[in-house]
Tab-separated table of C-alpha atoms in Angstrom:
chain	number	residue	atom	x	y	z
A	1	MET	CA	9.476	10.305	-2.659
A	2	LYS	CA	6.061	11.408	-2.191
A	3	ILE	CA	2.792	9.344	-2.558
A	4	ASN	CA	-0.709	9.968	-1.415
A	5	TYR	CA	-1.851	7.552	1.246
A	6	ASN	CA	-5.186	7.605	2.222
A	7	GLY	CA	-5.612	11.425	0.930
A	8	THR	CA	-2.661	12.534	2.729
A	9	THR	CA	0.559	13.111	0.759
A	10	ILE	CA	3.372	11.249	2.524
A	11	GLU	CA	7.190	10.816	1.858
A	12	VAL	CA	8.541	7.390	1.835
A	13	LYS	CA	11.778	5.863	0.830
A	14	ASP	CA	12.555	4.736	-2.886
A	15	ASN	CA	12.172	1.295	-3.867
A	16	LEU	CA	9.229	0.606	-1.271
A	17	SER	CA	7.233	-2.538	-1.773
A	18	LEU	CA	3.527	-2.526	-1.324
A	19	HIS	CA	4.636	-5.463	1.149
A	20	SER	CA	7.248	-3.322	2.892
A	21	PHE	CA	4.876	-0.155	3.287
A	22	VAL	CA	2.082	-1.978	4.809
A	23	THR	CA	4.593	-3.540	7.396
A	24	GLU	CA	6.200	-0.231	8.128
A	25	LEU	CA	2.553	1.150	8.765
A	26	GLN	CA	2.256	-2.026	11.432
A	27	LEU	CA	-1.201	-2.878	9.808
A	28	GLU	CA	-2.575	-6.358	9.780
A	29	SER	CA	-2.017	-7.802	6.399
A	30	ARG	CA	-4.571	-10.266	6.591
A	31	THR	CA	-7.207	-7.764	7.374
A	32	ILE	CA	-6.613	-5.374	4.692
A	33	ALA	CA	-6.779	-4.789	0.805
A	34	ALA	CA	-4.828	-1.953	-1.149
A	35	ALA	CA	-5.597	-0.116	-4.221
A	36	VAL	CA	-2.938	1.692	-6.208
A	37	ASN	CA	-4.109	4.467	-8.477
A	38	GLU	CA	-7.354	2.997	-8.081
A	39	GLU	CA	-6.973	-0.533	-8.990
A	40	ILE	CA	-6.736	-3.491	-6.066
A	41	VAL	CA	-3.416	-4.906	-5.818
A	42	PRO	CA	-3.525	-8.933	-4.859
A	43	LYS	CA	-1.921	-9.799	-1.850
A	44	LYS	CA	-0.073	-11.970	-3.699
A	45	ASN	CA	1.512	-9.485	-5.687
A	46	TRP	CA	2.500	-7.175	-2.821
A	47	GLU	CA	6.130	-7.935	-2.290
A	48	ASN	CA	6.733	-7.546	-6.153
A	49	PHE	CA	4.936	-4.658	-6.709
A	50	PHE	CA	6.963	-1.252	-5.902
A	51	LEU	CA	5.425	2.383	-5.336
A	52	GLN	CA	6.570	5.261	-7.541
A	53	GLU	CA	6.468	9.064	-6.933
A	54	GLY	CA	3.209	10.116	-7.158
A	55	MET	CA	1.242	6.908	-6.981
A	56	THR	CA	-2.166	7.147	-4.899
A	57	VAL	CA	-2.348	4.238	-2.109
A	58	ASP	CA	-5.693	3.636	-0.359
A	59	ILE	CA	-5.577	1.032	2.365
A	60	PHE	CA	-9.217	-0.472	3.217
A	61	ASN	CA	-10.202	-2.721	6.467
A	62	LEU	CA	-12.031	-5.529	5.153
A	63	VAL	CA	-15.338	-6.113	7.379
A	64	ALA	CA	-16.984	-9.489	7.432
A	65	GLY	CA	-21.172	-9.010	7.498
A	66	GLY	CA	-24.007	-8.245	5.134
């Protein structure tokens, strides 16, 4: 299936959880946040949040400071 990831359309396997997607990208989950269709998905929900065709996924690096 196709999703939009950080502005690029990519192909991913069906029934892919947000947690598995982040893991496959080899991203450090403790330093990122994820939004799907412009809504932040809490990390505690990533394992049970499954991506669907046409969704927009944005991954952000968290930065400390002010």
